[in-house]
Amino acid sequence: MKKELSVKQKNADKDLNIIIFSTLIPLIIYFIFGNNIMNFAKTSEMNIWLRFIPVMLIQFCLAGLGSFIVIWYRKEKLKDYGLVKNNFFKAIILSLVVCIPSMIFLLMNNEITSYLPLKNCIFTKLFLSSNFPTNILGYILIIFVWGVAEGFNYVVISKKINDRYISKNKWLNYGAIVCGLVGVLIHGMIGLDLYTFFEALTTFIIIYGMLIAKEKTNNAWGCIFIFLFFWNAI
């Protein structure tokens, strides 16, 4: 006999569908127009804002919009997802710990040549070399979209998955596992060679680990910290 879902599980089911559909639409748009959008973004003769806004919107819609729609729709509070002061430093420290395997991997492969928070966004250096107030406003938007929103997006999705598929084993965290696997797939870390295997493994450890740290501390700032100061910074 099929077990009846609780109200919380039914709500989580609906929320996950909202996130999936709100992500699929911009994903389809990106698959169709992605090359044109990125080529236009690299056209140095055009105004930086005209080039930046389409890329920013695509990024936010892919990693953030669905989560914020759900929070608004459910009238939830950010503190429900761990954006609180309690255990702030503990969450940061644990998040740094889960980055160690990736740091070792990158060092062993001589892939760390410079450090700048969010430097992996193609517009970061362009904005920082621009005049005031373009430099400040542009960098703030990059911080929010590529750092805060993307990191927080994993927190929301993980929580909704765990609300829907309840696990009694503290390490069998379905939300963290799914988000870790999705993170590996999104960044194209698929292959049979040792390099790709360890790249995927260390990436999975980061995402799974930061979400487990969030569960242990009830503080999500560590997840955002990783995307601001590690993931997109080296």
Coordinates of N, CA and C in Angstrom, one line a residue:
M1 N 0.8 -1.2 0.0 CA 0.0 0.0 0.0 C 0.9 1.3 0.0
K2 N 0.6 2.2 -0.9 CA 1.4 3.4 -1.0 C 1.2 4.3 0.2
K3 N 2.3 4.8 0.7 CA 2.2 5.6 1.9 C 1.7 7.0 1.5
E4 N 0.8 7.5 2.2 CA 0.3 8.9 2.0 C 1.3 9.9 2.3
L5 N 1.5 10.9 1.4 CA 2.5 11.9 1.7 C 1.9 12.9 2.7
S6 N 2.8 13.5 3.6 CA 2.4 14.5 4.5 C 2.2 15.8 3.8
V7 N 1.6 16.8 4.4 CA 1.4 18.1 3.8 C 2.7 18.7 3.5
K8 N 3.7 18.6 4.4 CA 5.0 19.1 4.2 C 5.7 18.5 2.9
Q9 N 5.5 17.2 2.7 CA 6.1 16.5 1.6 C 5.4 16.9 0.3
K10 N 4.1 17.1 0.3 CA 3.3 17.5 -0.8 C 3.8 18.9 -1.2
N11 N 3.9 19.8 -0.2 CA 4.4 21.2 -0.5 C 5.8 21.2 -1.1
A12 N 6.7 20.3 -0.6 CA 8.0 20.2 -1.1 C 8.0 19.7 -2.5
D13 N 7.1 18.8 -2.8 CA 7.0 18.3 -4.2 C 6.6 19.4 -5.2
K14 N 5.7 20.2 -4.8 CA 5.3 21.3 -5.6 C 6.4 22.3 -5.8
D15 N 7.1 22.6 -4.7 CA 8.2 23.5 -4.7 C 9.3 23.1 -5.6
L16 N 9.6 21.8 -5.6 CA 10.7 21.3 -6.5 C 10.3 21.4 -7.9
N17 N 9.0 21.1 -8.2 CA 8.5 21.3 -9.6 C 8.6 22.7 -10.1
I18 N 8.3 23.7 -9.2 CA 8.5 25.1 -9.5 C 9.9 25.4 -9.9
I19 N 10.8 24.9 -9.0 CA 12.3 25.2 -9.3 C 12.7 24.5 -10.6
I20 N 12.3 23.3 -10.8 CA 12.7 22.6 -12.0 C 12.2 23.3 -13.3
F21 N 10.9 23.7 -13.3 CA 10.4 24.3 -14.5 C 10.9 25.7 -14.7
S22 N 11.2 26.5 -13.6 CA 11.7 27.8 -13.7 C 13.2 27.8 -14.1
T23 N 13.8 26.6 -14.0 CA 15.2 26.4 -14.4 C 15.3 25.9 -15.9
L24 N 14.3 25.0 -16.2 CA 14.3 24.5 -17.6 C 14.1 25.5 -18.6
I25 N 13.2 26.5 -18.4 CA 12.9 27.5 -19.4 C 14.2 28.3 -19.8
P26 N 14.9 28.9 -18.8 CA 16.2 29.6 -19.2 C 17.2 28.7 -19.8
L27 N 17.2 27.4 -19.3 CA 18.2 26.4 -19.8 C 18.0 26.2 -21.3
I28 N 16.7 26.0 -21.7 CA 16.4 25.8 -23.1 C 16.8 27.1 -23.9
I29 N 16.5 28.2 -23.4 CA 16.9 29.5 -24.0 C 18.4 29.5 -24.2
Y30 N 19.1 29.1 -23.2 CA 20.6 29.1 -23.3 C 21.1 28.1 -24.3
F31 N 20.5 26.9 -24.4 CA 20.9 26.0 -25.3 C 20.7 26.5 -26.8
I32 N 19.7 27.3 -27.0 CA 19.3 27.8 -28.3 C 20.2 29.0 -28.6
F33 N 20.3 30.0 -27.7 CA 20.9 31.2 -28.0 C 22.2 31.5 -27.2
G34 N 22.7 30.4 -26.5 CA 23.8 30.6 -25.6 C 25.1 31.1 -26.3
N35 N 25.4 30.5 -27.5 CA 26.6 30.9 -28.2 C 26.5 32.4 -28.6
N36 N 25.3 32.8 -29.1 CA 25.1 34.2 -29.5 C 25.2 35.1 -28.3
I37 N 24.7 34.7 -27.2 CA 24.7 35.6 -26.0 C 26.2 35.7 -25.5
M38 N 26.9 34.6 -25.5 CA 28.3 34.7 -25.0 C 29.2 35.4 -26.0
N39 N 29.0 35.3 -27.3 CA 29.8 36.0 -28.3 C 29.5 37.5 -28.2
F40 N 28.3 37.9 -28.0 CA 27.9 39.3 -27.8 C 28.6 39.8 -26.5
A41 N 28.6 39.0 -25.5 CA 29.2 39.4 -24.2 C 30.7 39.7 -24.3
K42 N 31.3 39.1 -25.3 CA 32.8 39.3 -25.5 C 33.1 40.4 -26.5
T43 N 32.0 41.0 -27.0 CA 32.3 42.1 -28.0 C 32.6 43.4 -27.3
S44 N 33.9 43.7 -27.2 CA 34.4 44.8 -26.4 C 34.0 46.2 -26.9
E45 N 33.6 46.3 -28.1 CA 33.1 47.6 -28.7 C 31.8 48.0 -28.1
M46 N 31.0 47.0 -27.6 CA 29.7 47.3 -27.0 C 29.7 47.8 -25.6
N47 N 28.7 48.5 -25.2 CA 28.6 49.0 -23.8 C 28.6 47.8 -22.8
I48 N 29.4 47.9 -21.7 CA 29.5 46.7 -20.8 C 28.2 46.3 -20.2
W49 N 27.3 47.2 -20.0 CA 26.0 46.9 -19.4 C 25.1 46.1 -20.3
L50 N 25.2 46.5 -21.6 CA 24.4 45.7 -22.6 C 24.9 44.3 -22.8
R51 N 26.2 44.1 -22.6 CA 26.8 42.8 -22.7 C 26.5 42.0 -21.4
F52 N 26.6 42.7 -20.3 CA 26.5 42.0 -19.0 C 25.1 41.5 -18.6
I53 N 24.1 42.3 -18.8 CA 22.7 42.1 -18.3 C 22.2 40.7 -18.9
P54 N 22.3 40.4 -20.2 CA 21.8 39.1 -20.6 C 22.4 37.9 -19.9
V55 N 23.8 38.0 -19.8 CA 24.5 36.9 -19.1 C 24.1 36.8 -17.6
M56 N 23.9 38.0 -17.0 CA 23.5 38.0 -15.6 C 22.1 37.4 -15.4
L57 N 21.2 37.7 -16.3 CA 19.8 37.2 -16.2 C 19.8 35.7 -16.4
I58 N 20.5 35.2 -17.4 CA 20.6 33.8 -17.6 C 21.2 33.0 -16.4
Q59 N 22.3 33.6 -15.9 CA 22.9 32.9 -14.7 C 21.9 32.9 -13.5
F60 N 21.3 34.0 -13.3 CA 20.3 34.1 -12.1 C 19.1 33.2 -12.3
C61 N 18.6 33.1 -13.5 CA 17.5 32.2 -13.8 C 17.8 30.8 -13.7
L62 N 19.1 30.4 -14.0 CA 19.5 29.0 -13.9 C 19.8 28.7 -12.5
A63 N 20.3 29.6 -11.7 CA 20.8 29.2 -10.3 C 20.3 30.3 -9.3
G64 N 19.0 30.3 -9.1 CA 18.6 31.3 -8.1 C 17.1 31.7 -8.2
L65 N 16.6 31.9 -9.4 CA 15.3 32.4 -9.6 C 14.2 31.5 -9.0
G66 N 14.3 30.2 -9.3 CA 13.4 29.2 -8.8 C 13.3 29.2 -7.3
S67 N 14.4 29.2 -6.7 CA 14.5 29.2 -5.2 C 13.8 30.4 -4.6
F68 N 14.1 31.6 -5.2 CA 13.5 32.8 -4.7 C 12.0 32.9 -4.9
I69 N 11.5 32.3 -6.0 CA 10.1 32.2 -6.3 C 9.4 31.4 -5.3
V70 N 10.0 30.2 -4.9 CA 9.4 29.4 -3.9 C 9.4 30.1 -2.5
I71 N 10.4 30.7 -2.2 CA 10.4 31.4 -0.9 C 9.4 32.5 -0.8
W72 N 9.2 33.3 -1.9 CA 8.2 34.3 -2.0 C 6.8 33.7 -2.0
Y73 N 6.6 32.6 -2.7 CA 5.3 32.0 -2.8 C 4.9 31.4 -1.5
R74 N 5.8 30.8 -0.8 CA 5.5 30.2 0.5 C 5.6 31.2 1.7
K75 N 6.0 32.4 1.3 CA 6.1 33.4 2.4 C 7.1 33.0 3.5
E76 N 8.1 32.3 3.1 CA 9.1 31.8 4.0 C 10.2 32.9 4.3
K77 N 10.9 32.7 5.4 CA 11.9 33.6 5.8 C 13.3 33.0 5.5
L78 N 14.3 33.9 5.2 CA 15.6 33.5 4.9 C 16.2 32.7 6.0
K79 N 15.9 33.1 7.2 CA 16.4 32.4 8.4 C 16.0 30.9 8.5
D80 N 14.9 30.6 7.8 CA 14.4 29.2 7.7 C 15.4 28.3 7.0
Y81 N 16.3 29.0 6.2 CA 17.2 28.2 5.4 C 18.7 28.4 5.9
G82 N 18.8 28.9 7.1 CA 20.1 29.0 7.7 C 20.8 30.3 7.6
L83 N 20.2 31.3 7.1 CA 20.9 32.6 7.0 C 20.7 33.4 8.3
V84 N 21.5 32.9 9.3 CA 21.4 33.4 10.7 C 22.8 33.6 11.2
K85 N 22.8 34.2 12.4 CA 24.1 34.5 13.0 C 24.7 33.3 13.8
N86 N 23.8 32.5 14.4 CA 24.3 31.4 15.2 C 25.2 30.4 14.4
N87 N 26.3 30.1 15.0 CA 27.2 29.1 14.4 C 27.8 29.6 13.1
F88 N 27.9 30.9 12.9 CA 28.4 31.5 11.7 C 29.9 31.1 11.4
F89 N 30.7 31.2 12.4 CA 32.1 30.9 12.2 C 32.4 29.4 12.1
K90 N 31.6 28.6 12.8 CA 31.7 27.2 12.7 C 31.3 26.7 11.3
A91 N 30.3 27.3 10.7 CA 29.9 27.0 9.4 C 31.0 27.3 8.4
I92 N 31.6 28.5 8.6 CA 32.7 28.9 7.7 C 33.9 28.0 7.7
I93 N 34.2 27.6 9.0 CA 35.4 26.7 9.2 C 35.1 25.3 8.5
L94 N 33.9 24.8 8.8 CA 33.6 23.5 8.2 C 33.6 23.5 6.7
S95 N 33.1 24.7 6.1 CA 33.1 24.8 4.7 C 34.5 24.9 4.1
L96 N 35.4 25.5 4.8 CA 36.8 25.6 4.4 C 37.4 24.2 4.4
V97 N 37.0 23.4 5.4 CA 37.6 22.0 5.5 C 37.2 21.2 4.3
V98 N 35.9 21.3 3.8 CA 35.5 20.5 2.7 C 36.1 20.9 1.4
C99 N 36.8 22.1 1.4 CA 37.4 22.6 0.2 C 38.9 22.1 0.1
I100 N 39.4 21.5 1.1 CA 40.8 21.1 1.2 C 41.1 20.0 0.1
P101 N 40.3 19.0 -0.1 CA 40.6 18.0 -1.2 C 40.7 18.7 -2.6
S102 N 39.8 19.6 -2.9 CA 39.9 20.4 -4.1 C 41.1 21.2 -4.2
M103 N 41.5 21.9 -3.1 CA 42.7 22.7 -3.1 C 43.9 21.9 -3.4
I104 N 44.0 20.7 -2.8 CA 45.1 19.8 -3.0 C 45.2 19.4 -4.5
F105 N 44.0 19.0 -5.0 CA 43.9 18.6 -6.4 C 44.4 19.7 -7.4
L106 N 44.0 20.9 -7.1 CA 44.3 22.1 -8.0 C 45.8 22.4 -7.9
L107 N 46.4 22.3 -6.6 CA 47.8 22.6 -6.4 C 48.7 21.5 -7.1
M108 N 48.2 20.3 -7.0 CA 49.0 19.2 -7.6 C 49.0 19.3 -9.2
N109 N 48.0 19.9 -9.7 CA 47.9 20.1 -11.2 C 48.3 21.5 -11.6
N110 N 48.9 22.2 -10.7 CA 49.4 23.6 -11.0 C 48.3 24.5 -11.7
E111 N 47.1 24.4 -11.1 CA 46.0 25.2 -11.7 C 45.7 26.4 -11.0
I112 N 46.4 26.7 -9.9 CA 46.2 27.9 -9.2 C 47.2 29.0 -9.5
T113 N 46.9 29.9 -10.3 CA 47.8 30.9 -10.8 C 47.6 32.3 -10.2
S114 N 46.3 32.5 -9.8 CA 46.0 33.8 -9.2 C 44.7 33.6 -8.3
Y115 N 44.4 34.7 -7.5 CA 43.3 34.6 -6.6 C 42.5 35.9 -6.7
L116 N 41.2 35.8 -6.9 CA 40.3 37.0 -6.9 C 38.9 36.5 -6.8
P117 N 38.2 36.9 -5.7 CA 36.8 36.5 -5.5 C 36.0 36.7 -6.8
L118 N 35.4 35.7 -7.3 CA 34.5 35.7 -8.4 C 35.2 36.0 -9.8
K119 N 36.5 35.7 -9.8 CA 37.2 36.0 -11.0 C 36.8 35.2 -12.2
N120 N 36.1 34.0 -12.0 CA 35.7 33.2 -13.1 C 34.5 33.7 -13.9
C121 N 33.9 34.7 -13.3 CA 32.9 35.4 -14.1 C 33.7 36.3 -15.1
I122 N 33.3 36.2 -16.4 CA 34.1 36.9 -17.4 C 34.0 38.5 -17.3
F123 N 33.1 39.0 -16.5 CA 32.9 40.4 -16.4 C 33.6 41.0 -15.1
T124 N 34.1 40.1 -14.2 CA 34.7 40.6 -13.0 C 35.8 41.6 -13.2
K125 N 36.8 41.2 -14.0 CA 38.0 42.1 -14.2 C 37.6 43.3 -15.1
L126 N 36.6 43.1 -16.0 CA 36.2 44.3 -16.8 C 35.5 45.3 -15.9
F127 N 34.7 44.9 -15.0 CA 34.0 45.9 -14.1 C 35.0 46.5 -13.1
L128 N 35.9 45.7 -12.6 CA 36.9 46.3 -11.6 C 37.9 47.3 -12.3
S129 N 38.0 47.2 -13.6 CA 38.9 48.1 -14.3 C 38.1 49.3 -14.9
S130 N 36.8 49.3 -14.6 CA 35.9 50.4 -15.1 C 36.0 51.6 -14.1
N131 N 35.4 52.7 -14.5 CA 35.3 53.8 -13.7 C 34.2 53.7 -12.6
F132 N 34.3 54.5 -11.6 CA 33.2 54.6 -10.6 C 32.0 55.3 -11.2
P133 N 30.8 54.9 -10.9 CA 30.3 53.8 -10.0 C 30.1 52.5 -10.7
T134 N 30.4 52.4 -12.0 CA 30.2 51.2 -12.8 C 31.0 50.0 -12.1
N135 N 32.2 50.3 -11.6 CA 33.0 49.2 -11.0 C 32.3 48.6 -9.8
I136 N 31.8 49.5 -8.9 CA 31.2 49.1 -7.7 C 29.9 48.4 -7.9
L137 N 29.0 49.0 -8.7 CA 27.7 48.4 -9.0 C 27.8 47.1 -9.7
G138 N 28.7 47.0 -10.7 CA 28.9 45.8 -11.4 C 29.4 44.6 -10.6
Y139 N 30.4 44.9 -9.7 CA 30.9 43.9 -8.8 C 29.9 43.4 -7.8
I140 N 29.1 44.4 -7.3 CA 28.0 44.0 -6.3 C 27.1 43.0 -7.0
L141 N 26.7 43.3 -8.2 CA 25.7 42.4 -8.9 C 26.4 41.0 -9.2
I142 N 27.6 41.0 -9.5 CA 28.3 39.7 -9.7 C 28.4 39.0 -8.4
I143 N 28.7 39.6 -7.3 CA 28.7 39.0 -5.9 C 27.4 38.4 -5.6
F144 N 26.3 39.1 -5.9 CA 25.0 38.6 -5.6 C 24.6 37.4 -6.5
V145 N 24.8 37.5 -7.8 CA 24.3 36.5 -8.7 C 25.2 35.2 -8.7
W146 N 26.5 35.4 -8.9 CA 27.4 34.3 -9.0 C 27.9 33.8 -7.6
G147 N 27.7 34.6 -6.6 CA 28.1 34.1 -5.3 C 27.0 33.8 -4.3
V148 N 26.2 34.8 -3.9 CA 25.1 34.6 -2.9 C 24.0 33.7 -3.5
A149 N 23.5 34.1 -4.7 CA 22.3 33.4 -5.2 C 22.7 32.0 -5.6
E150 N 23.8 31.7 -6.2 CA 24.2 30.4 -6.6 C 24.4 29.5 -5.4
G151 N 25.1 30.0 -4.4 CA 25.4 29.2 -3.2 C 24.1 28.9 -2.4
F152 N 23.2 29.9 -2.3 CA 22.0 29.8 -1.6 C 21.0 28.9 -2.3
N153 N 21.1 28.8 -3.6 CA 20.3 28.0 -4.5 C 20.4 26.5 -4.1
Y154 N 21.6 26.1 -3.9 CA 21.9 24.7 -3.4 C 21.3 24.4 -2.1
V155 N 21.3 25.4 -1.2 CA 20.7 25.2 0.1 C 19.2 25.0 0.0
V156 N 18.5 25.8 -0.8 CA 17.1 25.7 -0.9 C 16.7 24.4 -1.6
I157 N 17.4 24.0 -2.6 CA 17.1 22.8 -3.3 C 17.3 21.6 -2.4
S158 N 18.4 21.6 -1.7 CA 18.7 20.5 -0.8 C 17.6 20.3 0.3
K159 N 17.2 21.4 0.8 CA 16.2 21.4 1.9 C 14.9 20.9 1.4
K160 N 14.5 21.3 0.2 CA 13.2 20.8 -0.4 C 13.3 19.3 -0.7
I161 N 14.4 18.9 -1.2 CA 14.6 17.4 -1.5 C 14.5 16.6 -0.2
N162 N 15.1 17.1 0.9 CA 15.1 16.4 2.2 C 13.7 16.5 2.8
D163 N 13.0 17.6 2.6 CA 11.6 17.7 3.1 C 10.7 16.7 2.4
R164 N 11.0 16.4 1.1 CA 10.2 15.5 0.3 C 10.6 14.1 0.5
Y165 N 11.9 13.8 0.5 CA 12.4 12.4 0.7 C 13.1 12.3 2.0
I166 N 12.4 11.9 3.0 CA 13.0 11.9 4.4 C 13.9 10.7 4.6
S167 N 15.1 11.0 5.2 CA 16.0 9.9 5.5 C 16.3 9.9 7.0
K168 N 16.3 8.7 7.5 CA 16.6 8.5 8.9 C 18.1 8.4 9.2
N169 N 18.9 8.3 8.2 CA 20.3 8.2 8.3 C 20.9 9.6 8.2
K170 N 21.6 10.1 9.1 CA 22.1 11.4 9.1 C 23.1 11.7 8.0
W171 N 23.8 10.6 7.5 CA 24.8 10.8 6.4 C 24.1 10.5 5.1
L172 N 23.0 9.8 5.0 CA 22.3 9.6 3.8 C 21.3 10.8 3.5
N173 N 22.0 11.9 3.2 CA 21.3 13.2 3.0 C 21.0 13.3 1.5
Y174 N 19.7 13.0 1.2 CA 19.3 13.0 -0.3 C 19.6 14.3 -1.0
G175 N 19.3 15.4 -0.2 CA 19.4 16.7 -0.8 C 20.9 17.0 -1.2
A176 N 21.8 16.7 -0.2 CA 23.2 16.9 -0.4 C 23.8 16.0 -1.5
I177 N 23.3 14.8 -1.6 CA 23.8 13.8 -2.6 C 23.3 14.3 -4.0
V178 N 22.1 14.6 -4.1 CA 21.6 15.0 -5.4 C 22.2 16.3 -5.9
C179 N 22.4 17.3 -5.0 CA 23.0 18.6 -5.4 C 24.5 18.4 -5.8
G180 N 25.1 17.4 -5.1 CA 26.5 17.1 -5.4 C 26.6 16.6 -6.8
L181 N 25.8 15.6 -7.1 CA 25.8 15.0 -8.4 C 25.4 16.0 -9.5
V182 N 24.4 16.8 -9.2 CA 24.0 17.9 -10.2 C 25.1 18.9 -10.5
G183 N 25.8 19.2 -9.4 CA 26.9 20.1 -9.6 C 28.0 19.6 -10.5
V184 N 28.3 18.3 -10.3 CA 29.3 17.6 -11.1 C 28.8 17.6 -12.6
L185 N 27.6 17.3 -12.8 CA 27.0 17.2 -14.2 C 27.0 18.6 -14.9
I186 N 26.6 19.6 -14.1 CA 26.4 20.9 -14.7 C 27.8 21.4 -15.2
H187 N 28.8 21.1 -14.5 CA 30.1 21.6 -14.8 C 30.9 20.7 -15.7
G188 N 30.2 19.7 -16.3 CA 30.7 18.8 -17.3 C 31.9 18.0 -16.9
M189 N 31.9 17.6 -15.6 CA 33.0 16.7 -15.2 C 32.7 15.2 -15.4
I190 N 32.6 14.9 -16.6 CA 32.3 13.5 -17.0 C 33.4 12.9 -17.9
G191 N 33.9 11.8 -17.5 CA 35.0 11.2 -18.3 C 35.6 10.0 -17.6
L192 N 36.4 9.2 -18.3 CA 37.0 8.0 -17.7 C 38.4 8.2 -17.3
D193 N 39.0 9.3 -17.5 CA 40.4 9.5 -17.1 C 40.5 9.9 -15.7
L194 N 41.7 9.7 -15.1 CA 41.9 10.0 -13.6 C 41.7 11.4 -13.3
Y195 N 42.1 12.3 -14.2 CA 42.0 13.8 -13.9 C 40.5 14.1 -13.7
T196 N 39.7 13.7 -14.6 CA 38.2 14.0 -14.5 C 37.6 13.4 -13.3
F197 N 38.0 12.1 -13.0 CA 37.5 11.4 -11.9 C 37.7 12.2 -10.6
F198 N 39.0 12.6 -10.4 CA 39.3 13.4 -9.1 C 38.7 14.8 -9.1
E199 N 38.6 15.4 -10.3 CA 38.0 16.7 -10.4 C 36.5 16.6 -10.0
A200 N 35.8 15.6 -10.5 CA 34.4 15.3 -10.1 C 34.3 15.0 -8.6
L201 N 35.2 14.1 -8.1 CA 35.1 13.7 -6.8 C 35.3 14.9 -5.8
T202 N 36.3 15.7 -6.0 CA 36.5 16.8 -5.2 C 35.4 17.9 -5.2
T203 N 34.8 18.0 -6.4 CA 33.7 18.9 -6.6 C 32.5 18.4 -5.8
F204 N 32.2 17.1 -5.9 CA 31.1 16.5 -5.1 C 31.4 16.6 -3.6
I205 N 32.6 16.5 -3.2 CA 32.9 16.6 -1.8 C 32.6 18.0 -1.3
I206 N 32.9 19.0 -2.1 CA 32.6 20.4 -1.7 C 31.1 20.6 -1.5
I207 N 30.3 20.2 -2.5 CA 28.9 20.5 -2.5 C 28.2 19.7 -1.4
Y208 N 28.5 18.4 -1.4 CA 27.9 17.5 -0.4 C 28.4 18.0 1.0
G209 N 29.7 18.3 1.1 CA 30.2 18.6 2.4 C 29.6 19.9 3.0
M210 N 29.5 20.9 2.1 CA 29.0 22.2 2.6 C 27.5 22.1 3.0
L211 N 26.8 21.3 2.4 CA 25.3 21.1 2.7 C 25.2 20.3 4.0
I212 N 26.1 19.3 4.2 CA 26.1 18.6 5.5 C 26.5 19.5 6.6
A213 N 27.5 20.4 6.3 CA 27.9 21.4 7.3 C 26.8 22.3 7.7
K214 N 26.0 22.6 6.7 CA 24.8 23.5 6.9 C 23.8 22.8 7.8
E215 N 23.6 21.5 7.6 CA 22.7 20.7 8.4 C 23.2 20.6 9.8
K216 N 24.5 20.4 10.0 CA 25.0 20.3 11.4 C 25.1 21.6 12.2
T217 N 25.2 22.7 11.5 CA 25.3 24.0 12.2 C 24.0 24.8 12.1
N218 N 23.1 24.4 11.2 CA 21.9 25.2 10.9 C 22.2 26.6 10.5
N219 N 23.4 26.7 9.8 CA 23.8 28.0 9.3 C 24.3 27.8 7.8
A220 N 23.7 28.5 6.9 CA 24.0 28.4 5.5 C 25.1 29.3 4.9
W221 N 25.6 30.2 5.8 CA 26.6 31.1 5.3 C 27.8 30.5 4.7
G222 N 28.2 29.3 5.2 CA 29.3 28.6 4.7 C 29.2 28.2 3.2
C223 N 28.0 27.9 2.8 CA 27.7 27.6 1.4 C 27.9 28.8 0.5
I224 N 27.5 29.9 1.0 CA 27.7 31.2 0.2 C 29.1 31.6 0.2
F225 N 29.8 31.4 1.3 CA 31.2 31.7 1.5 C 32.0 30.9 0.4
I226 N 31.7 29.7 0.2 CA 32.5 28.9 -0.7 C 32.4 29.4 -2.1
F227 N 31.2 29.8 -2.5 CA 31.0 30.3 -3.9 C 31.6 31.7 -4.1
L228 N 31.7 32.5 -3.0 CA 32.3 33.8 -3.1 C 33.8 33.7 -3.1
F229 N 34.4 32.9 -2.2 CA 35.8 33.0 -1.9 C 36.6 31.8 -2.3
F230 N 35.9 30.7 -2.9 CA 36.7 29.6 -3.3 C 36.3 29.1 -4.7
W231 N 35.0 28.7 -4.9 CA 34.6 28.1 -6.1 C 34.9 29.0 -7.3
N232 N 34.5 30.2 -7.3 CA 34.7 31.2 -8.4 C 35.9 32.1 -8.3
A233 N 36.8 31.7 -7.3 CA 37.9 32.6 -7.0 C 39.3 32.2 -7.4
I234 N 39.4 30.8 -7.7 CA 40.7 30.3 -8.0 C 40.8 29.6 -9.4

